[in-house]
Short mmCIF file of C-alpha atoms in Angstrom, two decimals:
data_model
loop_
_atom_site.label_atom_id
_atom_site.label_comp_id
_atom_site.label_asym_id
_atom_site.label_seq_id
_atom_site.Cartn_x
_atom_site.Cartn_y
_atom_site.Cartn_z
CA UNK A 1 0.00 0.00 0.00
CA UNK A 2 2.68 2.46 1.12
CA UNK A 3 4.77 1.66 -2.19
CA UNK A 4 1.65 2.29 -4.25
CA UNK A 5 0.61 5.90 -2.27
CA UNK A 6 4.29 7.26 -3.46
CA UNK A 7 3.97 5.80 -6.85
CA UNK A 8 1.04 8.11 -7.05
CA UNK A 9 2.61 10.84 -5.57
CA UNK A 10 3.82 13.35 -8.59
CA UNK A 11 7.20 15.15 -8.60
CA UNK A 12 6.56 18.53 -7.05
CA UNK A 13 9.67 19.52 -9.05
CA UNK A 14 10.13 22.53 -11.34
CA UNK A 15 12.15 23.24 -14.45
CA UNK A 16 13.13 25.98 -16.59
CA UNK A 17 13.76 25.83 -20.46
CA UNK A 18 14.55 28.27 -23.10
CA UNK A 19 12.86 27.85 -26.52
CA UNK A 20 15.56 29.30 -28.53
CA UNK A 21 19.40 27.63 -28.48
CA UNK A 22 20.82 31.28 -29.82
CA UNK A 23 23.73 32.88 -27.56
CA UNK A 24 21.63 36.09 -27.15
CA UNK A 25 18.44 34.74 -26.70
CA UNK A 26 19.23 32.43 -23.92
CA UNK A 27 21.37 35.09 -22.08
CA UNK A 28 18.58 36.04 -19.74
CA UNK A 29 17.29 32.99 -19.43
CA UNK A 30 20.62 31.75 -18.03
CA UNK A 31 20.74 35.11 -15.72
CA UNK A 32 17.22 34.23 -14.35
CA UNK A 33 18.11 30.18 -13.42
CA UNK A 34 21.29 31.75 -12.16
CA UNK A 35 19.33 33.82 -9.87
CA UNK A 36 16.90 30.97 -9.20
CA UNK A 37 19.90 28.50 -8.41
CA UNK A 38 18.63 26.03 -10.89
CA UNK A 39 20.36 24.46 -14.13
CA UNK A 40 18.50 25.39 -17.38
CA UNK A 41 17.06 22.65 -19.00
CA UNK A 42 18.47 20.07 -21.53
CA UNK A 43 16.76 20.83 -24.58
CA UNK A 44 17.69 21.27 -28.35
CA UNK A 45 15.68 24.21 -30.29
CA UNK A 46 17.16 24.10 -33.80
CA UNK A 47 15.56 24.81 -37.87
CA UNK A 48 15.23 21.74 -40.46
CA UNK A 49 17.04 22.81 -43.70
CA UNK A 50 13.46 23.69 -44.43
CA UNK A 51 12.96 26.09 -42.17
CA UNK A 52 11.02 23.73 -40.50
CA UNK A 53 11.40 24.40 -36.15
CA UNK A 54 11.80 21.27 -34.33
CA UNK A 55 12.24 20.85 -30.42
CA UNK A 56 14.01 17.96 -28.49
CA UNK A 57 13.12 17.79 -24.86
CA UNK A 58 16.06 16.09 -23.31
CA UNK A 59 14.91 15.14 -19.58
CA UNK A 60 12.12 13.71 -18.43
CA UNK A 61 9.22 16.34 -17.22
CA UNK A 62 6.37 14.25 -16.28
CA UNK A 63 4.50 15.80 -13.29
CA UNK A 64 7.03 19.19 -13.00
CA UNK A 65 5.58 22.52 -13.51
CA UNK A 66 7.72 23.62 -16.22
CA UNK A 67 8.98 27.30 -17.04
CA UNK A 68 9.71 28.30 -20.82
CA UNK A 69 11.38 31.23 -20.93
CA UNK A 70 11.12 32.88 -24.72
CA UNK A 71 12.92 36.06 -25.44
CA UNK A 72 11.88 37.13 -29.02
CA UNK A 73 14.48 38.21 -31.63
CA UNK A 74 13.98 39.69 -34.75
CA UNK A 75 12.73 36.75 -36.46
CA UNK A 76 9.62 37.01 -34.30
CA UNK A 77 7.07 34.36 -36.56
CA UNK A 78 10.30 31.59 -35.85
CA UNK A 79 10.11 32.32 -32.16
CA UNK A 80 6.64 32.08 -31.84
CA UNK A 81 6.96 28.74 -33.26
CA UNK A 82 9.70 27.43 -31.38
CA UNK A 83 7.20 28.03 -27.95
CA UNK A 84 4.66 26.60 -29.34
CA UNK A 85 6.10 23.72 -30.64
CA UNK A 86 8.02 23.54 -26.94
CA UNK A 87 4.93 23.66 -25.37
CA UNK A 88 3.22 20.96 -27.22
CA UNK A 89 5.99 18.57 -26.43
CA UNK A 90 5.97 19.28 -22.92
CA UNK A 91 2.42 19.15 -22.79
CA UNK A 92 2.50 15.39 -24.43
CA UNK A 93 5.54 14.61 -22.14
CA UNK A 94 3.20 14.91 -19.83
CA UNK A 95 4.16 17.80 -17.70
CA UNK A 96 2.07 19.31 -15.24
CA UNK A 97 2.24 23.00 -15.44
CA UNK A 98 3.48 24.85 -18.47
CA UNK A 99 3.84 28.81 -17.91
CA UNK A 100 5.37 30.70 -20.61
CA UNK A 101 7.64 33.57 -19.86
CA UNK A 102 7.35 35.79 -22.47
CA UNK A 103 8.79 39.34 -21.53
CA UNK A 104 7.87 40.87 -24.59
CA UNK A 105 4.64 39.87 -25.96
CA UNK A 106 4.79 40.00 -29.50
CA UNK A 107 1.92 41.06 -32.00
CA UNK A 108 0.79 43.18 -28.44
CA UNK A 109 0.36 46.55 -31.24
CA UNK A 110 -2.15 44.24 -32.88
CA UNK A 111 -4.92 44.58 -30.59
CA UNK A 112 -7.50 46.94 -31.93
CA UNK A 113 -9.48 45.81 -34.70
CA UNK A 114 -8.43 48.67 -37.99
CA UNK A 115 -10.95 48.27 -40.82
CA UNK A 116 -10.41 45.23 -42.38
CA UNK A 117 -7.77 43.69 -40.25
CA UNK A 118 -7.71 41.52 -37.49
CA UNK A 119 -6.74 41.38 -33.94
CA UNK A 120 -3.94 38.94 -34.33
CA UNK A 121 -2.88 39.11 -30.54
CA UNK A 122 -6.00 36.97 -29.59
CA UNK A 123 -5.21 34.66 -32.04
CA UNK A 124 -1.94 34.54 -30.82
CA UNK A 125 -3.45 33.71 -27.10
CA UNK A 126 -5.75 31.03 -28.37
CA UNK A 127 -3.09 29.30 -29.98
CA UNK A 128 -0.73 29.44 -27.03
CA UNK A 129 -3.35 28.17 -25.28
CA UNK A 130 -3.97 25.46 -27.41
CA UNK A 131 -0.36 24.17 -27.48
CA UNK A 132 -0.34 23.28 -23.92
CA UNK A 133 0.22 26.85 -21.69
CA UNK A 134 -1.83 27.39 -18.70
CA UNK A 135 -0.34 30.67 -17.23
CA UNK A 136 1.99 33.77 -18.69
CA UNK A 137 4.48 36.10 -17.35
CA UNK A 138 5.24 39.25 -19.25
CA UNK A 139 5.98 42.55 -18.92
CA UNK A 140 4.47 45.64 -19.88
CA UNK A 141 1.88 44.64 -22.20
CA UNK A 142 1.34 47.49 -25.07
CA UNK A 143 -2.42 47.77 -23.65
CA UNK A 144 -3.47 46.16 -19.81
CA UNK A 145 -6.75 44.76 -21.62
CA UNK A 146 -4.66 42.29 -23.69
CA UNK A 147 -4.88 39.94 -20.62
CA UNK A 148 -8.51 39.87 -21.14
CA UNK A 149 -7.77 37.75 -24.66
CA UNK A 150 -6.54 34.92 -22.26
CA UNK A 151 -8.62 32.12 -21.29
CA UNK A 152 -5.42 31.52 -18.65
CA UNK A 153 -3.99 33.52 -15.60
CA UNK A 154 -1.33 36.47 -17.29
CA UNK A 155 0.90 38.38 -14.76
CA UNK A 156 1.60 41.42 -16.43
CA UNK A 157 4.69 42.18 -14.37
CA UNK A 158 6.56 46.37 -14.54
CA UNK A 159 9.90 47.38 -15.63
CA UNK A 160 8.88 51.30 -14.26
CA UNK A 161 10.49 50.55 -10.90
CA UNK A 162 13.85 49.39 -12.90
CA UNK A 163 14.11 52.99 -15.01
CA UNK A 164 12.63 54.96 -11.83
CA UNK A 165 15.60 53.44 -10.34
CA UNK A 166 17.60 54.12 -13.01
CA UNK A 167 16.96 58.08 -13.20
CA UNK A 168 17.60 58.50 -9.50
CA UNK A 169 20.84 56.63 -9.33
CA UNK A 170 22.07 57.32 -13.14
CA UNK A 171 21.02 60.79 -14.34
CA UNK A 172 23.04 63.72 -12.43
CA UNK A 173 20.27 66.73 -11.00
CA UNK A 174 17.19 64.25 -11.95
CA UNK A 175 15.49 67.04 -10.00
CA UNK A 176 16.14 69.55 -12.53
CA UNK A 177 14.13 66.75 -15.33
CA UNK A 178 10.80 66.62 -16.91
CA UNK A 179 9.02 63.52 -18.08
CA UNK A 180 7.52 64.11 -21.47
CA UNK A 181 5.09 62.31 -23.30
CA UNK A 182 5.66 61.90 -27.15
CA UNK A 183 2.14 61.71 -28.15
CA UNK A 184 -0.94 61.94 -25.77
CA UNK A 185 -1.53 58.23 -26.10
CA UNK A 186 1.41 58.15 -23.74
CA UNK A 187 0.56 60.47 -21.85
CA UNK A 188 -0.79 58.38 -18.90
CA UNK A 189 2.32 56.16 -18.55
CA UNK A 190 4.30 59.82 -18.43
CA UNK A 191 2.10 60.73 -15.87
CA UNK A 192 2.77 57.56 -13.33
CA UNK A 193 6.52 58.17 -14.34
CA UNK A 194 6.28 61.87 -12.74
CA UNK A 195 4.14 61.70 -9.63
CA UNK A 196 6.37 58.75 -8.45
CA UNK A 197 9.70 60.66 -9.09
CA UNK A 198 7.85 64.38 -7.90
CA UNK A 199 8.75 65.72 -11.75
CA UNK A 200 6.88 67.82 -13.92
CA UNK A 201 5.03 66.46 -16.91
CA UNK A 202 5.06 68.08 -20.56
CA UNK A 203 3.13 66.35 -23.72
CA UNK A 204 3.80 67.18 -27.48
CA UNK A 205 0.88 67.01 -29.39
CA UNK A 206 0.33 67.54 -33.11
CA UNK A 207 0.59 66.50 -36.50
CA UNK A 208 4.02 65.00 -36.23
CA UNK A 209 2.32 62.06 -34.25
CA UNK A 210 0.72 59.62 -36.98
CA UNK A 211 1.98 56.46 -36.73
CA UNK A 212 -1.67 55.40 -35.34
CA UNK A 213 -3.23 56.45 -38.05
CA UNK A 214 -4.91 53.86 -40.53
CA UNK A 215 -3.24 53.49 -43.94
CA UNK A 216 -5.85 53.31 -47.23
CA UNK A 217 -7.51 50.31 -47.48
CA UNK A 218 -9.57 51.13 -50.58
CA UNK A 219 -12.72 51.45 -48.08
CA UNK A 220 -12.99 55.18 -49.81
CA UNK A 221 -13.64 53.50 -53.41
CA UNK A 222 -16.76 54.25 -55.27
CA UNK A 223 -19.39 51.30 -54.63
CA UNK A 224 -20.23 48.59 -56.98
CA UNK A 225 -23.28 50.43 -59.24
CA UNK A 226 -26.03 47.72 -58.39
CA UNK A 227 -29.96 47.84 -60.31
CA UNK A 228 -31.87 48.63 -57.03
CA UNK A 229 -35.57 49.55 -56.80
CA UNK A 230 -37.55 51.30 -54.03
CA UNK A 231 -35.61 52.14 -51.07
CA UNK A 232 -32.36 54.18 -51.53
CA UNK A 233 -31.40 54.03 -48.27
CA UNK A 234 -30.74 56.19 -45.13
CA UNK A 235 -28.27 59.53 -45.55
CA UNK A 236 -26.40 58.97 -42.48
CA UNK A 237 -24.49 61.51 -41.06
CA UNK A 238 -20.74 61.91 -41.91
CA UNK A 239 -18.08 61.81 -40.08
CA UNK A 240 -15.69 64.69 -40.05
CA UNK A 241 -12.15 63.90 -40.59
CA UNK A 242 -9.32 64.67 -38.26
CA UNK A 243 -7.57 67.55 -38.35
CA UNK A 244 -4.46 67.57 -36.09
CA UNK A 245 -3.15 71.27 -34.46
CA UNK A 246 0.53 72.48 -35.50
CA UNK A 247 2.86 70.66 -33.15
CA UNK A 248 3.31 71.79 -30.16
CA UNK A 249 4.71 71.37 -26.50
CA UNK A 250 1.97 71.19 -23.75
CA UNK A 251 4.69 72.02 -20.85
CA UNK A 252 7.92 74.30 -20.24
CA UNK A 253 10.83 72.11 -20.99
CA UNK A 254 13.24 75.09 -21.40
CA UNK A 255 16.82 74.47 -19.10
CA UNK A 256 15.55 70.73 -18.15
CA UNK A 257 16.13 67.45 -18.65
CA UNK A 258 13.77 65.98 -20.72
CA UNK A 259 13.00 62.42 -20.11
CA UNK A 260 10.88 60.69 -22.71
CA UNK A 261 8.99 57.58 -21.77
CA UNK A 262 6.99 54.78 -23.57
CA UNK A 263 7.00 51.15 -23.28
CA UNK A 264 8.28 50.23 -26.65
CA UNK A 265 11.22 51.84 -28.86
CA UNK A 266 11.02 50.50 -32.41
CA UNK A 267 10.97 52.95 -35.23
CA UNK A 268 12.85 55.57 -33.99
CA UNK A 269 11.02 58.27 -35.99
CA UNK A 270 8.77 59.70 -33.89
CA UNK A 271 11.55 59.80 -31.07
CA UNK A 272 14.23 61.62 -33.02
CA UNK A 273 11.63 64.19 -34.26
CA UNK A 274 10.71 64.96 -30.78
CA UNK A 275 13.94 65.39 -29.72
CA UNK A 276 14.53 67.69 -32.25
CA UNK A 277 11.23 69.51 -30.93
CA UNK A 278 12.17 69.51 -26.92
CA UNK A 279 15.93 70.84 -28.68
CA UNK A 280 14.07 73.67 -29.76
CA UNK A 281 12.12 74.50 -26.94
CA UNK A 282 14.90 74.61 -24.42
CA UNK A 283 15.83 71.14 -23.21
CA UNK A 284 19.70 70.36 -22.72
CA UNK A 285 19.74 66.62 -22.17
CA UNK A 286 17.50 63.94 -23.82
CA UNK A 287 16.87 61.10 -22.25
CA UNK A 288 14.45 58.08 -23.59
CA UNK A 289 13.57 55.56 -21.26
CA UNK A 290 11.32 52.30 -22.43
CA UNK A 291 10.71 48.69 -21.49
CA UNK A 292 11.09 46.80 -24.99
CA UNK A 293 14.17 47.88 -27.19
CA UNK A 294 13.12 46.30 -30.29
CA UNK A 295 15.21 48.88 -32.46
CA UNK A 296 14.72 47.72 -35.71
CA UNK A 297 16.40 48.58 -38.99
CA UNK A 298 18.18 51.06 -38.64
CA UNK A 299 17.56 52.65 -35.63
CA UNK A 300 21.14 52.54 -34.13
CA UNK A 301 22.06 55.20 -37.01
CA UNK A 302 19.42 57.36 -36.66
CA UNK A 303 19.91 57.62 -32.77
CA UNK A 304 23.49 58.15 -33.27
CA UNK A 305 22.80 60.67 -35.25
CA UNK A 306 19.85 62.44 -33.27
CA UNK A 307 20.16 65.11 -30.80
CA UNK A 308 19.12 62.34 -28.36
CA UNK A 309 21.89 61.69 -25.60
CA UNK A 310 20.92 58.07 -24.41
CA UNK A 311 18.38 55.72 -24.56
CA UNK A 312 17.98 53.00 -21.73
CA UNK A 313 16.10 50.08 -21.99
CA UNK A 314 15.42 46.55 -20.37
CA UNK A 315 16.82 43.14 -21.24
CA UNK A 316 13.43 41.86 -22.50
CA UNK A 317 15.01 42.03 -26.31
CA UNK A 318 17.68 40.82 -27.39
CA UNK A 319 19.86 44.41 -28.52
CA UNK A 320 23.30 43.59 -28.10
CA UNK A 321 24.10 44.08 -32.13
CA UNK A 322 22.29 47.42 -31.53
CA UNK A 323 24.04 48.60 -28.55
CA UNK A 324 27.57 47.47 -30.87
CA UNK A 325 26.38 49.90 -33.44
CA UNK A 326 25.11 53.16 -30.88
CA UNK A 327 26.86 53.29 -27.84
CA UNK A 328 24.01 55.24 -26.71
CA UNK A 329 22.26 52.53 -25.74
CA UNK A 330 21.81 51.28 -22.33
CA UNK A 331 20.75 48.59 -20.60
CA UNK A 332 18.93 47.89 -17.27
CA UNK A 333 18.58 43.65 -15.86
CA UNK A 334 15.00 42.63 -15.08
CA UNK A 335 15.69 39.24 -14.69
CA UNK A 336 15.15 40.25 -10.99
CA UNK A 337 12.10 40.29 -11.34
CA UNK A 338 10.91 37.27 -13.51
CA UNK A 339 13.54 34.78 -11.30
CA UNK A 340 11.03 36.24 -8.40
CA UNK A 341 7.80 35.73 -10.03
CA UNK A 342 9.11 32.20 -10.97
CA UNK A 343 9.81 31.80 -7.64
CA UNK A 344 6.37 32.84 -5.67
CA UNK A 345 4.39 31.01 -8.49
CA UNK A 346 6.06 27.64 -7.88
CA UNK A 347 5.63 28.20 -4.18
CA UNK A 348 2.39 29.12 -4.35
CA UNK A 349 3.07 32.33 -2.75
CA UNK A 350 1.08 35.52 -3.13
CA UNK A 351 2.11 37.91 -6.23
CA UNK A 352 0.65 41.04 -4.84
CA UNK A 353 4.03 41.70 -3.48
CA UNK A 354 5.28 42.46 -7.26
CA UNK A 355 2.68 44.03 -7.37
CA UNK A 356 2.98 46.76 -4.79
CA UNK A 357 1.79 50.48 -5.40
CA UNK A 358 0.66 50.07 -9.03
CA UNK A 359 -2.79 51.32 -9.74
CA UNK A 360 -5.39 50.70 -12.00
CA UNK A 361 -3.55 53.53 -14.23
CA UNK A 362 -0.31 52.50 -13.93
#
C-alpha cells in the first residue's frame, strides 16, 4: 500500500527551459536560473534545412511545472513557433504545469481591430493556449486589456520601478528633469513616471504624431453600381475627418532634462523628431527611457545621429548588435524580477508583493 501511495505521488519539481538555443536569446534565461539556483534545461531548439522548427526535450518532465522562458528576436514568426512547438511537447511529455515567460509579448500593437484587419494578438493567445500553456508572465503589455484575450492567468509584471531606479541613481540633477510624453496616447504612462519621481510632466501634441493612423484600405472607393428599386437608403451623417493642431509642446521644458517615456522603442522616428522639438524648446539633455528595445532597422544610425543623448532600456530584447552599433544605448537587468515571479508562483506564494503600489492607471 505504502509503495503504491508514493507511486502516485507526482514530482513537485520545477524546471526551466529556453525555446531558442541562440547565444543572445538564452542570455537572460541563463541570468534568471542563475538567480533561481537552478540548471537550465536540456533541450535542443534548432531549424530543419526547411525552415522547418523542431524541439528535443532532453529530460524527463512528467509531473514538474515547467517554465519556458522565450525572449523574441527579430525573427519574431520563428520564435513564436519554437514556444509553441516547446509547449506541445511538454504538454505530451506529460508535464504538469506549463507557464510561458514571455517578456515581450509580440503582436501586443495588434490589438484593436483597424478596418479590415484583425486582432492577431487573440489569435496569438488562443493558440498558445492550445499548445499546452496554462499561465503567462510578461511585462508591460502594449495595452493592460490584452490579458482579457486569455482564457489563462497572465501576470503582467513592470519594468517602471527598474528605469525609476535608473533616473535616480544614473542621471546627475534628476530634479532639474521633466518627463515628457511623445504623443498623448502616452501620456498616462508619463504621468505615473512623474508623480512617483515628484517631476513635472510636458506632452507634445500635433501632427508630427501619426503612426496610429490607418493606412488606405480602398474602403474610400466608389461602390459597386447595383440595379436597385424602391428604397435608396438612409443619408447617415458623416463623419468629419481629423484635423491635427501644429505641433506643439503642452509644458515648459526650457533648461531641463527631458525624459521621454513609452514602453516600446522601435521605429525611432517619432523619437528623433521629438527630440529635435524639446531641442528647440529649451531642453539640454534627452533622455528616452522604455521597457522593450526592439530597435529595428536602422535605428542605431538614426539615434546616433539624433540630438538624443541616451536611450535605456530593459533586457526583454535581445539588442546587443544594436548597442555594438550606438553606444548610446543602455541597458537595465529585469531578470530580478521574472527569477522572483518564478519563484512565488512555484511556491504558491502571493504575487501582490510584485505588485505593490501600481494602480489601476499604472
Amino acid at each position: 500500500k505504502n509503495l503504491l501511495t508514493t507511486m502516485n505521488v507526482p514530482k513537485s519539481g520545477y524546471r526551466v527551459f529556453s525555446a531558442n538555443s541562440s547565444a543572445a536569446c538564452t542570455e537572460l534565461a541563463k541570468k534568471i536560473t542563475e538567480r533561481l539556483g537552478v540548471e537550465l534545461g536540456k533541450s535542443v531548439v534548432f531549424q530543419e534545412p526547411n525552415r522547418e522548427t523542431r524541439v528535443d526535450v532532453k529530460e524527463s518532465v512528467r509531473g514538474q511545472t515547467i517554465f519556458i522562458i522565450q525572449t523574441i528576436p527579430r525573427d519574431v514568426n520563428t520564435a513564436i513557433m519554437e514556444l509553441l512547438v516547446m509547449a506541445y511537447a511538454l504538454k505530451t511529455s506529460c508535464a504538469k504545469n506549463i507557464i510561458g515567460v514571455i517578456p515581450y509579448f509580440p503582436y501586443s500593437k495588434q490589438c484593436k481591430m483597424r478596418k479590415r484587419g484583425s486582432i492577431v494578438c487573440k489569435l496569438l493567445a488562443s493558440m498558445l493556449a492550445k499548445a499546452g500553456l496554462t499561465h503567462i508572465i510578461t511585462m508591460d503589455l502594449h495595452q493592460k486589456e490584452i490579458q482579457g484575450f486569455f482564457s489563462f492567468p497572465v501576470d503582467n509584471l513592470r519594468a517602471s520601478p527598474f528605469l525609476i531606479q535608473y533616473i535616480q541613481e544614473e542621471i546627475p540633477d534628476y530634479r532639474n528633469a521633466i518627463i515628457v510624453a511623445k504623443s498623448p496616447a502616452a501620456a498616462k504612462r508619463a504621468q505615473s513616471y512623474a508623480e512617483r519621481l515628484r517631476l513635472g510632466l510636458a506632452v507634445i501634441h500635433g501632427e508630427a504624431q501619426c503612426s496610429e493612423s490607418d493606412m488606405a484600405d480602398g474602403r474610400h472607393s466608389p461602390p459597386c453600381v447595383r440595379n436597385t428599386t424602391g428604397h435608396t437608403g438612409l443619408e447617415l451623417p458623416l463623419m468629419m475627418a481629423k484635423e491635427k493642431p501644429p505641433i506643439t509642446v503642452v509644458g515648459d521644458v526650457g533648461g531641463r532634462i527631458a525624459i521621454i517615456v513609452d514602453d516600446i522603442i522601435d521605429d525611432v522616428g517619432d523619437f528623433v523628431a521629438a527630440a529635435e522639438i524639446l531641442k528647440e524648446r529649451g531642453a539640454y539633455k534627452i533622455y528616452i527611457m522604455a521597457t522593450h528595445g526592439l530597435l529595428s532597422a536602422d535605428a542605431p544610425r538614426l539615434i546616433e545621429e539624433s540630438a538624443i543623448d541616451e536611450v535605456v532600456v530593459t533586457n526583454t530584447v535581445p539588442h546587443e548588435v544594436q548597442k555594438l552599433q550606438c553606444p548610446k544605448i543602455k541597458t537595465v537587468d529585469v531578470s530580478m524580477i521574472l527569477a522572483e515571479a518564478i519563484r512565488r508562483i512555484h511556491n504558491g506564494e502571493s504575487m501582490a508583493y510584485l505588485f505593490r503600489n501600481i494602480a489601476v492607471d499604472d
